[in-house]
mmCIF file of C-alpha atoms and ligand atoms in Angstrom:
data_model
loop_
_atom_site.group_PDB
_atom_site.id
_atom_site.type_symbol
_atom_site.label_atom_id
_atom_site.label_comp_id
_atom_site.label_asym_id
_atom_site.label_seq_id
_atom_site.Cartn_x
_atom_site.Cartn_y
_atom_site.Cartn_z
ATOM 1 C CA UNK A 148 137.656 138.976 3.513
ATOM 2 C CA UNK A 149 138.501 136.350 0.878
ATOM 3 C CA UNK A 150 141.869 136.594 -0.887
ATOM 4 C CA UNK A 151 140.017 137.466 -4.039
ATOM 5 C CA UNK A 152 138.399 140.448 -2.304
ATOM 6 C CA UNK A 153 141.738 141.461 -0.824
ATOM 7 C CA UNK A 154 143.421 141.367 -4.261
ATOM 8 C CA UNK A 155 140.586 143.373 -5.770
ATOM 9 C CA UNK A 156 140.711 146.012 -3.024
ATOM 10 C CA UNK A 157 144.471 146.492 -3.007
ATOM 11 C CA UNK A 158 145.730 149.411 -5.089
ATOM 12 C CA UNK A 159 148.406 148.119 -7.452
ATOM 13 C CA UNK A 160 151.013 149.330 -9.927
ATOM 14 C CA UNK A 161 151.704 147.417 -13.110
ATOM 15 C CA UNK A 162 155.392 147.592 -14.058
ATOM 16 C CA UNK A 163 155.709 144.986 -16.807
ATOM 17 C CA UNK A 164 153.164 145.445 -19.548
ATOM 18 C CA UNK A 165 153.720 145.555 -23.303
ATOM 19 C CA UNK A 166 150.898 147.615 -24.722
ATOM 20 C CA UNK A 167 150.973 145.606 -27.955
ATOM 21 C CA UNK A 168 150.459 142.495 -25.808
ATOM 22 C CA UNK A 169 147.103 143.810 -24.618
ATOM 23 C CA UNK A 170 145.691 143.547 -28.151
ATOM 24 C CA UNK A 171 142.533 141.479 -27.650
ATOM 25 C CA UNK A 172 141.140 139.421 -30.571
ATOM 26 C CA UNK A 173 137.907 141.445 -30.404
ATOM 27 C CA UNK A 174 139.786 144.694 -31.052
ATOM 28 C CA UNK A 175 141.881 142.958 -33.746
ATOM 29 C CA UNK A 176 138.675 142.057 -35.598
ATOM 30 C CA UNK A 177 137.418 145.649 -35.272
ATOM 31 C CA UNK A 178 140.651 147.184 -36.552
ATOM 32 C CA UNK A 179 140.881 144.676 -39.409
ATOM 33 C CA UNK A 180 137.436 145.872 -40.540
ATOM 34 C CA UNK A 181 138.213 149.564 -39.954
ATOM 35 C CA UNK A 182 141.532 149.401 -41.824
ATOM 36 C CA UNK A 183 140.214 146.960 -44.450
ATOM 37 C CA UNK A 184 142.884 144.345 -43.791
ATOM 38 C CA UNK A 185 142.426 140.621 -44.417
ATOM 39 C CA UNK A 186 142.979 138.568 -41.285
ATOM 40 C CA UNK A 187 144.417 135.064 -41.249
ATOM 41 C CA UNK A 188 141.799 134.258 -38.594
ATOM 42 C CA UNK A 189 138.182 134.608 -39.591
ATOM 43 C CA UNK A 190 136.651 134.083 -36.175
ATOM 44 C CA UNK A 191 137.518 134.928 -32.594
ATOM 45 C CA UNK A 192 137.710 131.236 -31.745
ATOM 46 C CA UNK A 193 140.237 130.631 -34.505
ATOM 47 C CA UNK A 194 142.370 133.507 -33.294
ATOM 48 C CA UNK A 195 142.259 132.325 -29.683
ATOM 49 C CA UNK A 196 143.101 128.755 -30.707
ATOM 50 C CA UNK A 197 146.430 130.065 -32.026
ATOM 51 C CA UNK A 198 147.400 131.154 -28.495
ATOM 52 C CA UNK A 199 149.102 127.910 -27.530
ATOM 53 C CA UNK A 200 152.830 128.497 -27.242
ATOM 54 C CA UNK A 201 155.721 126.284 -26.288
ATOM 55 C CA UNK A 202 158.336 129.026 -26.031
ATOM 56 C CA UNK A 203 158.980 132.773 -26.277
ATOM 57 C CA UNK A 204 159.683 132.769 -30.044
ATOM 58 C CA UNK A 205 156.365 131.111 -30.921
ATOM 59 C CA UNK A 206 154.578 133.836 -28.978
ATOM 60 C CA UNK A 207 156.667 136.608 -30.551
ATOM 61 C CA UNK A 208 155.803 135.431 -34.072
ATOM 62 C CA UNK A 209 152.084 135.818 -33.336
ATOM 63 C CA UNK A 210 152.631 139.063 -31.372
ATOM 64 C CA UNK A 211 154.391 140.732 -34.343
ATOM 65 C CA UNK A 212 151.750 139.391 -36.740
ATOM 66 C CA UNK A 213 148.934 140.955 -34.700
ATOM 67 C CA UNK A 214 150.650 144.330 -34.746
ATOM 68 C CA UNK A 215 150.198 144.613 -38.530
ATOM 69 C CA UNK A 216 146.635 145.744 -37.802
ATOM 70 C CA UNK A 217 147.805 148.825 -35.883
ATOM 71 C CA UNK A 218 148.167 151.656 -38.394
ATOM 72 C CA UNK A 219 146.714 154.952 -37.221
ATOM 73 C CA UNK A 220 147.003 157.175 -34.183
ATOM 74 C CA UNK A 221 143.401 156.234 -33.401
ATOM 75 C CA UNK A 222 144.339 152.515 -33.436
ATOM 76 C CA UNK A 223 147.119 153.072 -30.881
ATOM 77 C CA UNK A 224 144.795 155.203 -28.784
ATOM 78 C CA UNK A 225 142.055 152.560 -28.815
ATOM 79 C CA UNK A 226 144.501 149.790 -27.894
ATOM 80 C CA UNK A 227 145.894 151.761 -24.966
ATOM 81 C CA UNK A 228 142.512 152.977 -23.787
ATOM 82 C CA UNK A 229 141.142 149.411 -23.740
ATOM 83 C CA UNK A 230 144.071 148.314 -21.555
ATOM 84 C CA UNK A 231 143.665 151.231 -19.147
ATOM 85 C CA UNK A 232 139.983 150.498 -18.610
ATOM 86 C CA UNK A 233 140.754 146.866 -17.774
ATOM 87 C CA UNK A 234 143.640 147.857 -15.526
ATOM 88 C CA UNK A 235 141.486 150.396 -13.661
ATOM 89 C CA UNK A 236 138.852 147.681 -13.130
ATOM 90 C CA UNK A 237 141.600 145.631 -11.402
ATOM 91 C CA UNK A 238 142.434 148.654 -9.219
ATOM 92 C CA UNK A 239 145.701 149.455 -10.978
ATOM 93 C CA UNK A 240 146.509 153.031 -9.961
ATOM 94 C CA UNK A 241 149.787 153.440 -11.854
ATOM 95 C CA UNK A 242 151.288 151.758 -14.913
ATOM 96 C CA UNK A 243 154.781 151.798 -16.430
ATOM 97 C CA UNK A 244 154.152 150.686 -19.984
ATOM 98 C CA UNK A 245 156.530 149.268 -22.603
ATOM 99 C CA UNK A 246 156.004 149.864 -26.280
ATOM 100 C CA UNK A 247 157.987 148.494 -29.251
ATOM 101 C CA UNK A 248 158.419 151.346 -31.781
ATOM 102 C CA UNK A 249 160.765 149.376 -34.077
ATOM 103 C CA UNK A 250 158.018 146.820 -34.700
ATOM 104 C CA UNK A 251 155.910 149.652 -36.138
ATOM 105 C CA UNK A 252 158.427 151.907 -37.874
ATOM 106 C CA UNK A 253 159.859 148.842 -39.708
ATOM 107 C CA UNK A 254 156.486 148.434 -41.441
ATOM 108 C CA UNK A 255 156.129 152.107 -42.285
ATOM 109 C CA UNK A 256 154.101 153.476 -39.366
ATOM 110 C CA UNK A 257 155.791 156.717 -38.266
ATOM 111 C CA UNK A 258 157.158 156.918 -34.718
ATOM 112 C CA UNK A 259 154.967 159.971 -34.012
ATOM 113 C CA UNK A 260 151.764 158.154 -34.991
ATOM 114 C CA UNK A 261 152.493 155.327 -32.546
ATOM 115 C CA UNK A 262 153.621 157.529 -29.696
ATOM 116 C CA UNK A 263 151.010 160.270 -29.971
ATOM 117 C CA UNK A 264 148.210 157.689 -30.079
ATOM 118 C CA UNK A 265 149.474 156.003 -26.919
ATOM 119 C CA UNK A 266 150.135 159.319 -25.150
ATOM 120 C CA UNK A 267 146.616 160.595 -25.908
ATOM 121 C CA UNK A 268 145.116 157.535 -24.217
ATOM 122 C CA UNK A 269 147.491 157.782 -21.234
ATOM 123 C CA UNK A 270 146.472 161.402 -20.699
ATOM 124 C CA UNK A 271 142.822 160.403 -20.877
ATOM 125 C CA UNK A 272 143.472 157.545 -18.436
ATOM 126 C CA UNK A 273 144.851 159.937 -15.869
ATOM 127 C CA UNK A 274 141.950 162.361 -16.278
ATOM 128 C CA UNK A 275 139.032 159.953 -16.549
ATOM 129 C CA UNK A 276 140.255 156.919 -14.569
ATOM 130 C CA UNK A 277 142.806 158.458 -12.200
ATOM 131 C CA UNK A 278 145.453 155.993 -13.446
ATOM 132 C CA UNK A 279 148.891 157.621 -13.683
ATOM 133 C CA UNK A 280 151.406 156.309 -16.185
ATOM 134 C CA UNK A 281 154.973 156.376 -17.446
ATOM 135 C CA UNK A 282 155.987 155.210 -20.891
ATOM 136 C CA UNK A 283 159.098 153.052 -21.480
ATOM 137 C CA UNK A 284 160.720 152.967 -24.924
ATOM 138 C CA UNK A 285 161.686 149.381 -25.645
ATOM 139 C CA UNK A 286 164.441 148.256 -28.000
ATOM 140 C CA UNK A 287 164.083 144.951 -29.867
ATOM 141 C CA UNK A 288 167.087 142.819 -28.962
ATOM 142 C CA UNK A 289 166.992 140.676 -32.121
ATOM 143 C CA UNK A 290 167.924 143.889 -33.989
ATOM 144 C CA UNK A 291 171.370 145.493 -33.807
ATOM 145 C CA UNK A 292 172.734 148.042 -31.359
ATOM 146 C CA UNK A 293 172.991 150.462 -34.316
ATOM 147 C CA UNK A 294 169.247 150.035 -34.906
ATOM 148 C CA UNK A 295 168.769 150.937 -31.234
ATOM 149 C CA UNK A 296 170.840 154.111 -31.646
ATOM 150 C CA UNK A 297 168.745 154.975 -34.720
ATOM 151 C CA UNK A 298 165.556 154.654 -32.640
ATOM 152 C CA UNK A 299 167.047 156.874 -29.944
ATOM 153 C CA UNK A 300 167.683 159.530 -32.605
ATOM 154 C CA UNK A 301 164.302 159.131 -34.281
ATOM 155 C CA UNK A 302 162.533 159.567 -30.940
ATOM 156 C CA UNK A 303 164.453 162.744 -29.984
ATOM 157 C CA UNK A 304 161.404 165.002 -30.067
ATOM 158 C CA UNK A 305 159.667 162.833 -27.458
ATOM 159 C CA UNK A 306 162.450 162.038 -24.979
ATOM 160 C CA UNK A 307 160.741 164.011 -22.215
ATOM 161 C CA UNK A 308 157.743 161.670 -22.591
ATOM 162 C CA UNK A 309 159.695 158.526 -21.586
ATOM 163 C CA UNK A 310 160.763 157.634 -18.086
ATOM 164 C CA UNK A 311 163.177 154.999 -19.318
ATOM 165 C CA UNK A 312 164.148 152.351 -21.823
ATOM 166 C CA UNK A 313 163.653 148.594 -22.009
ATOM 167 C CA UNK A 314 164.960 145.628 -23.984
ATOM 168 C CA UNK A 315 162.661 142.852 -25.158
ATOM 169 C CA UNK A 316 162.016 140.242 -27.892
ATOM 170 C CA UNK A 317 164.087 137.057 -28.474
ATOM 171 C CA UNK A 318 166.422 136.661 -25.511
ATOM 172 C CA UNK A 319 168.635 133.660 -26.364
ATOM 173 C CA UNK A 320 171.701 134.700 -28.346
ATOM 174 C CA UNK A 321 171.090 138.393 -27.653
ATOM 175 C CA UNK A 322 172.778 139.023 -24.287
ATOM 176 C CA UNK A 323 172.626 142.347 -22.448
ATOM 177 C CA UNK A 324 176.238 143.217 -23.338
ATOM 178 C CA UNK A 325 175.240 143.400 -27.024
ATOM 179 C CA UNK A 326 173.666 146.731 -25.987
ATOM 180 C CA UNK A 327 176.329 148.016 -23.595
ATOM 181 C CA UNK A 328 177.104 151.266 -25.467
ATOM 182 C CA UNK A 329 173.442 152.029 -26.139
ATOM 183 C CA UNK A 330 172.551 151.553 -22.465
ATOM 184 C CA UNK A 331 175.469 153.727 -21.366
ATOM 185 C CA UNK A 332 174.188 156.489 -23.621
ATOM 186 C CA UNK A 333 170.645 156.083 -22.225
ATOM 187 C CA UNK A 334 171.967 156.208 -18.656
ATOM 188 C CA UNK A 335 173.914 159.402 -19.462
ATOM 189 C CA UNK A 336 170.720 160.902 -20.906
ATOM 190 C CA UNK A 337 168.950 160.332 -17.589
ATOM 191 C CA UNK A 338 166.702 157.440 -18.579
ATOM 192 C CA UNK A 339 165.826 154.693 -16.131
ATOM 193 C CA UNK A 340 167.087 151.341 -17.378
ATOM 194 C CA UNK A 341 164.970 148.198 -17.612
ATOM 195 C CA UNK A 342 165.906 144.984 -19.352
ATOM 196 C CA UNK A 343 164.271 141.590 -19.875
ATOM 197 C CA UNK A 344 166.751 139.022 -18.544
ATOM 198 C CA UNK A 345 166.563 135.468 -17.255
ATOM 199 C CA UNK A 346 163.173 134.678 -18.800
ATOM 200 C CA UNK A 347 164.758 132.038 -21.066
ATOM 201 C CA UNK A 348 168.342 133.262 -20.844
ATOM 202 C CA UNK A 349 170.836 131.970 -18.251
ATOM 203 C CA UNK A 350 171.690 133.638 -14.917
ATOM 204 C CA UNK A 351 174.743 135.114 -16.682
ATOM 205 C CA UNK A 352 172.389 137.390 -18.660
ATOM 206 C CA UNK A 353 170.909 138.711 -15.400
ATOM 207 C CA UNK A 354 174.438 139.283 -14.083
ATOM 208 C CA UNK A 355 175.364 141.255 -17.213
ATOM 209 C CA UNK A 356 172.200 143.371 -16.950
ATOM 210 C CA UNK A 357 172.665 144.014 -13.258
ATOM 211 C CA UNK A 358 176.422 144.250 -12.804
ATOM 212 C CA UNK A 359 177.887 145.232 -16.188
ATOM 213 C CA UNK A 360 175.068 147.448 -17.442
ATOM 214 C CA UNK A 361 173.730 148.560 -14.061
ATOM 215 C CA UNK A 362 170.003 148.386 -14.807
ATOM 216 C CA UNK A 363 167.432 149.759 -12.379
ATOM 217 C CA UNK A 364 164.995 146.887 -12.880
ATOM 218 C CA UNK A 365 165.117 143.315 -14.205
ATOM 219 C CA UNK A 366 162.106 142.147 -16.201
ATOM 220 C CA UNK A 367 161.270 138.510 -15.422
ATOM 221 C CA UNK A 368 164.608 137.384 -13.912
ATOM 222 C CA UNK A 369 163.300 133.863 -13.233
ATOM 223 C CA UNK A 370 166.571 132.081 -13.869
ATOM 224 C CA UNK A 371 168.370 134.197 -11.234
ATOM 225 C CA UNK A 372 167.055 131.577 -8.829
ATOM 226 C CA UNK A 373 169.647 129.082 -10.189
ATOM 227 C CA UNK A 374 172.514 131.249 -8.877
ATOM 228 C CA UNK A 375 172.711 131.681 -5.080
ATOM 229 C CA UNK A 376 175.349 134.431 -5.267
ATOM 230 C CA UNK A 377 173.148 136.347 -7.703
ATOM 231 C CA UNK A 378 170.153 135.965 -5.371
ATOM 232 C CA UNK A 379 172.270 137.540 -2.646
ATOM 233 C CA UNK A 380 173.151 140.513 -4.898
ATOM 234 C CA UNK A 381 169.481 140.990 -5.821
ATOM 235 C CA UNK A 382 168.622 140.965 -2.135
ATOM 236 C CA UNK A 383 171.391 143.358 -1.090
ATOM 237 C CA UNK A 384 170.634 145.835 -3.878
ATOM 238 C CA UNK A 385 166.828 145.383 -3.671
ATOM 239 C CA UNK A 386 166.792 145.496 -7.469
ATOM 240 C CA UNK A 387 163.167 144.977 -8.516
ATOM 241 C CA UNK A 388 162.151 141.876 -10.468
ATOM 242 C CA UNK A 389 158.979 142.197 -12.512
ATOM 243 C CA UNK A 390 157.661 138.653 -12.526
ATOM 244 C CA UNK A 391 154.782 137.641 -14.809
ATOM 245 C CA UNK A 392 153.337 134.316 -13.617
ATOM 246 C CA UNK A 393 150.702 133.642 -16.296
ATOM 247 C CA UNK A 394 153.206 134.634 -18.986
ATOM 248 C CA UNK A 395 155.750 132.220 -17.496
ATOM 249 C CA UNK A 396 153.128 129.473 -17.633
ATOM 250 C CA UNK A 397 152.019 130.246 -21.220
ATOM 251 C CA UNK A 398 155.586 130.395 -22.533
ATOM 252 C CA UNK A 399 156.637 127.213 -20.703
ATOM 253 C CA UNK A 400 159.192 129.067 -18.556
ATOM 254 C CA UNK A 401 157.479 127.053 -15.803
ATOM 255 C CA UNK A 402 155.471 123.825 -16.146
ATOM 256 C CA UNK A 403 152.930 124.667 -13.497
ATOM 257 C CA UNK A 404 152.051 127.837 -11.564
ATOM 258 C CA UNK A 405 153.178 125.937 -8.466
ATOM 259 C CA UNK A 406 156.699 126.296 -9.911
ATOM 260 C CA UNK A 407 156.476 130.106 -10.009
ATOM 261 C CA UNK A 408 159.456 131.631 -8.156
ATOM 262 C CA UNK A 409 157.352 134.420 -6.617
ATOM 263 C CA UNK A 410 156.932 132.857 -3.180
ATOM 264 C CA UNK A 411 160.589 131.826 -2.913
ATOM 265 C CA UNK A 412 161.606 135.328 -3.999
ATOM 266 C CA UNK A 413 159.357 136.910 -1.355
ATOM 267 C CA UNK A 414 160.756 134.591 1.286
ATOM 268 C CA UNK A 415 164.323 135.381 0.194
ATOM 269 C CA UNK A 416 163.590 139.079 0.739
ATOM 270 C CA UNK A 417 163.785 140.073 -2.939
ATOM 271 C CA UNK A 418 161.896 143.066 -4.363
ATOM 272 C CA UNK A 419 159.562 140.954 -6.500
ATOM 273 C CA UNK A 420 156.381 142.212 -8.180
ATOM 274 C CA UNK A 421 153.544 140.482 -10.079
ATOM 275 C CA UNK A 422 152.543 141.738 -13.532
ATOM 276 C CA UNK A 423 150.695 140.627 -16.660
ATOM 277 C CA UNK A 424 153.303 141.099 -19.479
ATOM 278 C CA UNK A 425 151.006 140.472 -22.493
ATOM 279 C CA UNK A 426 147.590 139.963 -20.914
ATOM 280 C CA UNK A 427 145.613 139.405 -24.113
ATOM 281 C CA UNK A 428 147.837 136.460 -25.014
ATOM 282 C CA UNK A 429 148.505 134.898 -21.618
ATOM 283 C CA UNK A 430 145.051 134.559 -20.155
ATOM 284 C CA UNK A 431 144.746 137.381 -17.700
ATOM 285 C CA UNK A 432 145.258 140.921 -16.542
ATOM 286 C CA UNK A 433 146.986 141.769 -13.291
ATOM 287 C CA UNK A 434 144.160 140.763 -10.927
ATOM 288 C CA UNK A 435 144.054 137.272 -12.367
ATOM 289 C CA UNK A 436 147.848 137.021 -12.136
ATOM 290 C CA UNK A 437 147.665 137.817 -8.403
ATOM 291 C CA UNK A 438 144.749 135.432 -7.839
ATOM 292 C CA UNK A 439 146.139 132.437 -9.703
ATOM 293 C CA UNK A 440 149.586 132.874 -8.158
ATOM 294 C CA UNK A 441 148.243 133.246 -4.625
ATOM 295 C CA UNK A 442 146.120 130.140 -5.105
ATOM 296 C CA UNK A 443 148.860 127.987 -6.666
ATOM 297 C CA UNK A 444 151.557 128.974 -4.174
ATOM 298 C CA UNK A 445 149.337 129.314 -1.115
ATOM 299 C CA UNK A 446 150.471 132.899 -0.507
ATOM 300 C CA UNK A 447 149.441 134.420 2.812
ATOM 301 C CA UNK A 448 147.400 137.630 2.974
ATOM 302 C CA UNK A 449 150.535 139.398 4.217
ATOM 303 C CA UNK A 450 152.509 138.191 1.194
ATOM 304 C CA UNK A 451 149.799 139.462 -1.174
ATOM 305 C CA UNK A 452 149.898 142.850 0.555
ATOM 306 C CA UNK A 453 153.705 142.862 0.220
ATOM 307 C CA UNK A 454 153.379 142.272 -3.532
ATOM 308 C CA UNK A 455 151.054 145.284 -3.847
ATOM 309 C CA UNK A 456 153.357 147.450 -1.720
ATOM 310 C CA UNK A 457 156.391 146.272 -3.726
ATOM 311 C CA UNK A 458 154.678 147.313 -6.946
ATOM 312 C CA UNK A 459 154.827 150.954 -5.834
ATOM 313 C CA UNK A 460 158.242 150.707 -4.155
ATOM 314 C CA UNK A 461 159.691 149.223 -7.362
ATOM 315 C CA UNK A 462 158.116 151.903 -9.570
ATOM 316 C CA UNK A 463 159.854 155.006 -10.898
ATOM 317 C CA UNK A 464 157.384 157.287 -9.088
ATOM 318 C CA UNK A 465 158.787 160.078 -6.883
ATOM 319 C CA UNK A 466 159.184 159.139 -3.208
ATOM 320 C CA UNK A 467 156.166 161.192 -2.113
ATOM 321 C CA UNK A 468 153.870 159.379 -4.532
ATOM 322 C CA UNK A 469 155.274 156.004 -3.453
ATOM 323 C CA UNK A 470 154.521 156.884 0.167
ATOM 324 C CA UNK A 471 150.964 157.941 -0.671
ATOM 325 C CA UNK A 472 150.278 154.717 -2.571
ATOM 326 C CA UNK A 473 151.868 152.567 0.153
ATOM 327 C CA UNK A 474 149.603 154.186 2.729
ATOM 328 C CA UNK A 475 146.630 153.369 0.491
ATOM 329 C CA UNK A 476 147.819 149.738 0.300
ATOM 330 C CA UNK A 477 147.956 149.574 4.112
ATOM 331 C CA UNK A 478 144.497 151.157 4.399
ATOM 332 C CA UNK A 479 143.008 148.637 1.953
ATOM 333 C CA UNK A 480 144.712 145.744 3.742
ATOM 334 C CA UNK A 481 142.779 146.691 6.906
HETATM 335 N N1 HPA B 722 159.757 138.614 -23.408
HETATM 336 C C1 HPA B 722 160.432 139.142 -24.422
HETATM 337 N N2 HPA B 722 159.884 139.970 -25.298
HETATM 338 C C2 HPA B 722 158.596 140.287 -25.155
HETATM 339 C C3 HPA B 722 157.855 139.783 -24.118
HETATM 340 C C4 HPA B 722 158.472 138.915 -23.188
HETATM 341 O O1 HPA B 722 157.893 138.422 -22.211
HETATM 342 N N3 HPA B 722 156.616 140.301 -24.261
HETATM 343 C C5 HPA B 722 156.621 141.108 -25.340
HETATM 344 N N4 HPA B 722 157.833 141.103 -25.895
HETATM 345 ZN ZN1 ZN B 723 157.826 141.292 -21.188
#
């Protein structure tokens, strides 16, 4: 079996995916026509040519611009449904999906429109594709902690629909401790806690997320590798890291896929996973992330299987479901 076949056959969970980052130019063009909105880009090629970033902020500017096209419940359904079909084709069996409500409510799209559209597609994904899903409410860290509390209040009617909360957007200058009270409240409410940290920010940000806030999962976490004592804590606690190799490459977090920390993290015994982040912008869904990473780093078959197994272990699924998926990983590995 080639590694490509192995990757295709392995059941996988995707744990770091921003649904707004799966907005493909083709769907953008369709929604621009449906909602009668003028697009800055007139052709698909023009739109794709804009996808050349040198840092996180340059990506975020385009990411928020693209979202202007999402207006109706149907739009959010179509976006989510398109992602689920692609994920299912890559043998993703479970997804834990971020969405950024503040990016939509700030431009007048009601929270319920966004959430109900996404939820309708997730329900359909489970029924028609057999892909299970959890939704993660993400706070924008360039906004204030008060804005985060306001979102928590606004979303009250839907709290049973979210497994947890996340923190994304511009990392530098917006450390985890800016959101200490908000995260304490979310913890007390029973939400799982995720946080982007160490994508561009220093190891200190990962320490704050892990030690001061007590998150359940670190999104990205690349720069942890600069801090040996932090690596030891990540190993001892088996705190999952949701790495996104093609995102790291696109946003110049790494210069070359050969510099991806995934292999070193596997060899250090960390609970690392491979994910796509914003697949429409970064050149690939989860299968391509596994393939390109395995190729660049020369991962062994056993290491690829470990990544698939980790994806379920690191999920928020109940233990019984994790065990069932892990058995399916072993069966596919042969
Ligand atoms: N980092 C921070 N914010 C984001 C990202 C990311 O990788 N993707 C979407 N919002
Ligand atoms: Zn992300």
